[in-house]
Amino acid sequence: MNILVINSGSSSIKYQLFKMPNPKPVCSGLVERIGIEGSFVKHSVFPNGEKITIEKDGFISNHGEGLKQVLSLLSEGENAVIASPEDIVAVGHRVVHGGEHFTGATIIDDEVKHQIKKLFSLAPLHNPVNYKCIEVAEQTFPSAKQIAVFDTAFHQTIPQKAYRYAIPEWYYKEHGIRVYGFHGTSHKYVSEQAIKHLNKVDSKIISVHLGNGCSITAIKNGKSIDTSMGFGPLSGLMMGTRSGDIDPSVIFHLMEHSGYTLEQLSTLLNKQSGLVGVGGSSDMRDINKLVSEGNEAAKLALEIYAYRIKKFIGAYAAILNGVDALVFTAGVGENDAEMRCSVCKNLDYLGINIKDDKNKNYKGELLNISNEEAKVQVLIIPTNEEFEIANQCFNLLN
């Protein structure tokens, strides 16, 4: 079954084609800088374990034009992987916000599109473009089932005592103000891999997704019971450009005493804070380089970053009443051995103790980096959100 997975951003389309249930993609690609000067498409196919990459430059005005180019690369030329659009059985769309309405993968119809539109205000940077790509894909692949997989769906098992804010109920009922959580597709995928590795269904797992955006989730028996991102993706851990948790009094102070507008505050907390605000760059590789050069601000940024993660691990160990596995995933989680070491240091009381040579020897596959006698397994698990989306689509149609 050919399933095309589309992960659309405001100016980009990431895609992978899977011949399910095979977890290895037939091809993958990226349409970048849509509507911006310097547009390009990078498309890779994987015949017989090899990799052939095609790159095309040229202005791409909108997502519709971008998907037309994707179809052309999929179906034309000597590296074509399908004969026609009819070969695609389903298109799986990553949709950031599903509110309380969606708890799993959903076949898209007019009512589903209506619900996605209603949630535009909760994810103004993502849901509108997700919706646009659904409409374009309906035209580009007219015989395929269009399926939405929501970032928020995995967290719909969080209990009310965890998802409600301590404000009057009216704001929840009338405005939907509650914890929704994000990165759900990633947390679901790696936690399921961890459960298989542990061979333990009644499991207590803390999943740490560290990329440009960062979140941590407490997972009991395969279900999310709490997560660090809340109503939006700003809260919780320190991130590349986002502040993470901050005292709301800071916002009131800046508005009252410095005349900050809501737009300025949003820019400050979403784009000018986190690693870039404290350490000078949003890229962890740049921060590490600055630290090696003796930059004190970059060193402090790393200390705050690790400290915040450690605080959440302690909190989630408490609500889980123990931990079977601590999972690191995503760009920083998978590739930064020093950060993993900083986070796990002095967590012996929880049974977390990692082995240095194992920690530094990660090669892209699931790896247990704990000491043999440690009570908690510390796992590095590469996330695979695109395959998770394809798998949810496949299961829905079977």
XYZ file of C-alpha atoms in Angstrom:
398
model
C 0.000 0.000 0.000
C 1.567 3.295 -1.141
C 1.116 5.960 1.541
C 2.478 9.468 0.990
C 3.167 11.427 4.171
C 3.058 15.223 4.003
C 4.433 17.429 6.777
C 3.754 21.018 5.734
C 5.165 24.184 7.277
C 4.476 27.818 6.538
C 7.028 27.868 3.696
C 7.951 24.204 3.269
C 6.671 20.702 2.509
C 8.484 17.636 3.845
C 7.319 14.342 2.378
C 8.057 10.609 2.383
C 6.520 7.762 0.398
C 6.164 4.380 2.131
C 5.157 1.055 0.630
C 3.466 -0.097 3.810
C 4.033 -1.978 5.996
C 7.741 -1.598 5.099
C 9.205 1.042 7.485
C 11.898 2.110 5.012
C 10.778 4.972 2.735
C 10.734 4.514 -1.033
C 11.631 8.179 -1.388
C 11.726 11.374 0.637
C 12.066 15.051 -0.066
C 11.766 18.665 0.907
C 10.209 21.643 -0.862
C 11.767 24.687 0.792
C 11.316 28.469 0.738
C 7.822 28.368 -0.812
C 6.775 31.890 -1.789
C 10.287 33.163 -1.010
C 13.229 33.881 -3.266
C 15.593 30.914 -3.453
C 12.925 28.172 -3.612
C 14.205 24.643 -4.207
C 13.193 20.977 -4.109
C 15.449 18.189 -2.817
C 14.191 14.711 -3.693
C 15.852 11.387 -2.797
C 15.000 7.854 -3.901
C 16.436 4.661 -2.390
C 16.678 1.879 -5.010
C 18.313 -1.327 -3.721
C 19.633 0.386 -0.611
C 21.354 3.139 -2.598
C 20.491 6.831 -2.482
C 19.934 9.012 -5.535
C 19.271 12.702 -4.908
C 17.768 15.182 -7.348
C 17.811 18.937 -6.660
C 15.768 21.537 -8.533
C 15.913 25.317 -8.179
C 13.295 27.827 -9.275
C 10.686 30.011 -7.654
C 7.737 28.092 -6.152
C 4.910 30.507 -5.497
C 2.615 28.412 -3.293
C 2.050 24.972 -1.735
C -0.088 23.876 -4.699
C 2.788 24.425 -7.090
C 5.108 22.684 -4.625
C 2.935 19.547 -4.540
C 2.750 19.515 -8.341
C 6.531 19.368 -8.413
C 6.471 16.550 -5.857
C 4.029 14.593 -8.080
C 6.288 15.169 -11.081
C 9.316 13.818 -9.201
C 7.342 10.808 -7.953
C 5.899 9.811 -11.315
C 8.209 11.012 -14.105
C 11.706 10.223 -15.341
C 14.028 7.268 -14.855
C 13.778 7.517 -11.048
C 9.963 7.484 -10.918
C 8.505 5.465 -8.023
C 4.836 5.521 -9.126
C 3.174 5.365 -12.545
C 0.402 7.865 -11.801
C -1.335 9.697 -8.919
C -3.790 6.745 -8.697
C -0.955 4.593 -7.285
C -1.141 6.566 -4.024
C -3.718 4.848 -1.799
C -3.581 7.387 1.039
C -2.029 10.736 1.876
C -1.238 11.167 5.567
C -1.154 14.788 6.720
C 0.536 15.975 9.870
C -1.893 18.461 11.438
C -0.527 20.291 14.456
C -3.700 20.984 16.431
C -6.676 18.690 16.819
C -8.096 20.258 19.977
C -10.280 17.925 22.041
C -12.133 16.698 18.970
C -9.541 14.248 17.575
C -7.912 11.406 19.498
C -6.392 9.481 16.586
C -5.827 9.321 12.837
C -8.977 10.465 11.009
C -10.173 10.165 7.408
C -10.727 13.712 6.185
C -14.203 14.771 5.115
C -15.986 18.138 5.104
C -16.739 17.925 8.843
C -13.102 17.172 9.703
C -11.968 20.113 7.566
C -14.511 22.303 9.342
C -13.098 21.263 12.728
C -9.508 21.924 11.573
C -10.562 25.419 10.432
C -12.192 26.075 13.815
C -8.795 25.442 15.428
C -6.925 28.023 13.299
C -6.816 30.438 16.252
C -5.092 27.830 18.458
C -2.335 27.126 15.902
C -2.260 30.172 13.582
C 1.154 29.366 12.093
C 0.442 25.712 11.356
C -3.202 24.671 11.000
C -4.015 27.057 8.105
C -1.138 25.748 5.999
C -1.927 22.132 7.024
C -5.483 22.788 5.802
C -4.233 24.295 2.537
C -2.084 21.247 1.818
C -5.061 18.966 2.449
C -7.064 20.879 -0.172
C -4.179 20.784 -2.645
C -3.564 17.062 -2.041
C -7.263 16.342 -2.668
C -6.792 17.800 -6.156
C -3.320 16.331 -6.772
C -4.189 12.800 -5.607
C -7.970 12.657 -6.210
C -8.385 8.888 -5.728
C -6.397 8.714 -2.467
C -7.856 8.743 1.025
C -6.796 11.931 2.801
C -6.005 11.220 6.458
C -5.133 13.645 9.261
C -2.757 12.687 12.089
C -2.760 15.273 14.863
C 0.217 16.272 17.048
C -2.163 16.742 19.970
C -3.999 13.394 19.688
C -1.574 11.297 21.769
C -2.025 13.672 24.713
C -5.809 13.352 24.845
C -5.369 10.673 27.545
C -3.995 13.276 29.993
C -6.361 13.433 33.009
C -8.326 16.578 33.814
C -6.268 17.300 36.934
C -3.231 17.638 34.634
C -4.747 19.397 31.635
C -6.850 22.022 33.404
C -5.343 25.367 34.382
C -6.214 26.868 37.771
C -8.425 29.586 36.277
C -12.257 29.820 36.223
C -13.948 26.956 34.384
C -15.625 29.361 31.967
C -12.311 29.937 30.164
C -11.993 26.215 29.547
C -15.586 25.687 28.444
C -15.940 28.820 26.304
C -12.395 29.291 24.987
C -10.897 25.797 25.193
C -8.044 26.975 27.401
C -6.305 23.841 28.670
C -3.130 21.810 28.167
C -3.128 20.194 24.717
C 0.497 19.139 24.364
C 2.489 18.760 21.158
C 5.116 16.476 19.554
C 2.575 13.710 20.224
C 3.479 11.712 17.123
C 7.137 11.610 18.192
C 6.387 10.752 21.833
C 3.978 7.996 20.733
C 6.496 6.463 18.330
C 9.488 6.373 20.685
C 7.450 5.234 23.694
C 6.097 2.289 21.684
C 9.644 1.400 20.644
C 10.695 1.604 24.307
C 7.828 -0.635 25.428
C 8.846 -3.247 22.824
C 12.461 -3.023 23.993
C 11.499 -3.342 27.661
C 8.994 -6.115 26.864
C 6.869 -4.505 29.548
C 3.335 -3.305 28.817
C 2.740 -1.924 32.348
C 5.558 0.568 31.884
C 6.550 3.982 33.222
C 8.415 6.002 30.602
C 9.662 9.581 30.431
C 10.177 10.679 26.821
C 12.414 13.704 26.156
C 12.077 15.239 22.670
C 14.897 17.759 22.166
C 15.034 19.594 18.851
C 14.562 23.268 18.049
C 11.292 22.748 19.895
C 11.527 20.698 23.091
C 9.015 18.776 25.171
C 8.949 16.021 27.776
C 6.108 13.578 28.409
C 5.185 11.187 31.214
C 3.821 7.959 29.690
C 2.147 5.260 31.792
C 1.212 1.930 30.213
C 1.613 3.496 26.760
C -0.587 6.529 27.455
C 0.413 10.156 27.927
C -0.524 11.357 31.425
C 1.297 14.712 31.433
C 3.430 16.798 29.080
C 5.430 20.008 29.270
C 3.968 21.931 26.321
C 0.549 23.302 27.172
C -2.080 25.455 25.445
C 0.585 26.306 22.869
C 4.140 25.117 22.205
C 5.795 27.864 24.283
C 5.678 26.362 27.780
C 7.884 23.839 29.542
C 11.493 23.269 28.568
C 13.980 25.833 27.280
C 14.134 25.582 23.465
C 16.075 26.936 20.508
C 14.258 30.284 20.388
C 11.403 29.804 22.898
C 11.678 30.678 26.572
C 9.798 27.720 28.007
C 8.184 28.305 31.406
C 8.267 31.913 32.599
C 6.487 33.762 35.406
C 3.487 35.583 33.851
C 4.403 38.560 36.072
C 7.330 39.205 33.721
C 4.848 39.807 30.892
C 2.735 42.188 32.995
C 5.868 44.035 34.094
C 7.159 44.551 30.549
C 3.744 45.741 29.369
C 3.232 48.147 32.260
C 6.713 49.531 32.746
C 8.333 49.237 29.296
C 5.307 49.630 27.012
C 5.693 46.269 25.270
C 2.922 45.342 22.844
C 1.502 41.819 22.564
C 3.313 41.399 19.245
C 6.643 42.420 20.800
C 6.119 40.025 23.701
C 5.237 37.181 21.351
C 8.383 37.850 19.323
C 10.490 38.031 22.484
C 9.265 34.759 23.988
C 8.884 32.744 20.787
C 11.783 33.944 18.621
C 14.360 35.768 20.753
C 14.578 33.617 23.879
C 15.783 30.126 24.785
C 19.260 29.181 23.575
C 19.505 32.159 21.208
C 18.480 34.629 23.922
C 20.845 33.359 26.597
C 23.681 31.812 24.599
C 23.698 33.639 21.268
C 22.515 30.895 18.881
C 19.462 28.655 18.484
C 21.648 25.812 17.166
C 23.056 23.528 19.868
C 26.131 22.837 17.714
C 26.956 26.557 17.679
C 26.395 26.778 21.437
C 28.780 23.872 22.052
C 31.402 25.533 19.840
C 31.052 28.791 21.791
C 31.446 26.882 25.064
C 34.664 25.272 23.766
C 35.927 28.809 23.081
C 35.246 29.848 26.664
C 32.001 31.776 26.125
C 30.329 32.099 29.540
C 26.886 33.039 28.191
C 26.806 29.868 26.069
C 27.903 27.810 29.073
C 25.052 29.256 31.135
C 22.594 28.469 28.328
C 23.590 24.791 28.471
C 23.279 24.753 32.256
C 19.754 26.225 32.163
C 18.750 23.853 29.343
C 19.874 20.734 31.244
C 18.537 22.010 34.588
C 15.019 22.493 33.194
C 14.967 18.950 31.775
C 16.205 17.528 35.074
C 13.421 19.353 36.984
C 10.763 17.815 34.767
C 12.287 14.338 35.076
C 11.976 14.650 38.865
C 8.381 15.866 38.615
C 7.335 13.139 36.202
C 9.073 10.422 38.223
C 6.868 11.567 41.105
C 3.563 11.403 39.201
C 4.512 8.067 37.607
C 5.630 6.705 40.989
C 8.869 5.467 39.453
C 10.538 5.162 36.054
C 11.350 2.144 33.888
C 12.949 4.054 31.031
C 14.131 7.560 30.205
C 14.099 8.128 26.432
C 16.088 10.776 24.532
C 15.001 11.564 20.974
C 15.050 14.198 18.155
C 18.023 16.225 16.901
C 19.650 17.243 20.192
C 18.364 14.245 22.144
C 19.849 11.783 19.664
C 23.095 13.549 18.769
C 24.351 15.484 21.790
C 26.161 13.097 24.155
C 27.297 15.922 26.457
C 23.728 17.123 26.975
C 22.529 13.613 27.793
C 25.373 13.354 30.297
C 24.500 16.726 31.890
C 20.830 15.778 32.229
C 21.518 12.366 33.772
C 24.251 13.541 36.144
C 23.317 13.284 39.858
C 20.082 11.407 39.215
C 21.380 8.282 41.000
C 18.573 8.539 43.553
C 16.115 7.757 40.740
C 18.180 4.823 39.527
C 19.485 6.783 36.519
C 23.161 6.171 35.828
C 24.679 6.129 32.346
C 27.877 4.599 31.010
C 30.141 7.135 29.334
C 31.473 4.927 26.538
C 27.964 3.762 25.611
C 26.674 7.346 25.638
C 29.364 8.425 23.173
C 28.894 5.427 20.873
C 25.418 6.089 19.462
C 25.140 5.047 15.785
C 21.563 5.931 14.841
C 19.698 2.919 16.256
C 17.979 2.233 19.586
C 20.670 2.104 22.276
C 20.577 1.520 26.026
C 23.300 3.719 27.560
C 22.692 2.792 31.211
C 25.166 1.118 33.509
C 24.386 -2.590 33.808
C 23.335 -2.242 37.471
C 21.150 0.845 36.917
C 17.443 0.446 37.773
C 16.297 2.746 34.957
C 17.152 2.104 31.323
C 18.271 5.300 29.575
C 17.513 4.840 25.886
C 18.392 6.802 22.772
C 15.652 6.136 20.216
C 15.646 7.879 16.826
C 12.224 9.355 16.245
C 10.407 8.639 12.991
C 7.331 10.841 12.850
C 6.767 10.257 9.132
C 6.655 6.471 9.513
C 4.416 6.831 12.586
C 1.990 8.875 10.490
C 2.120 6.286 7.686
C 1.600 3.473 10.184
C -1.439 5.147 11.738
C -2.909 5.625 8.255
C -2.184 1.987 7.363
C -3.830 0.712 10.567
C -6.861 2.933 10.004
C -7.428 1.507 6.520
C -6.946 -2.140 7.526
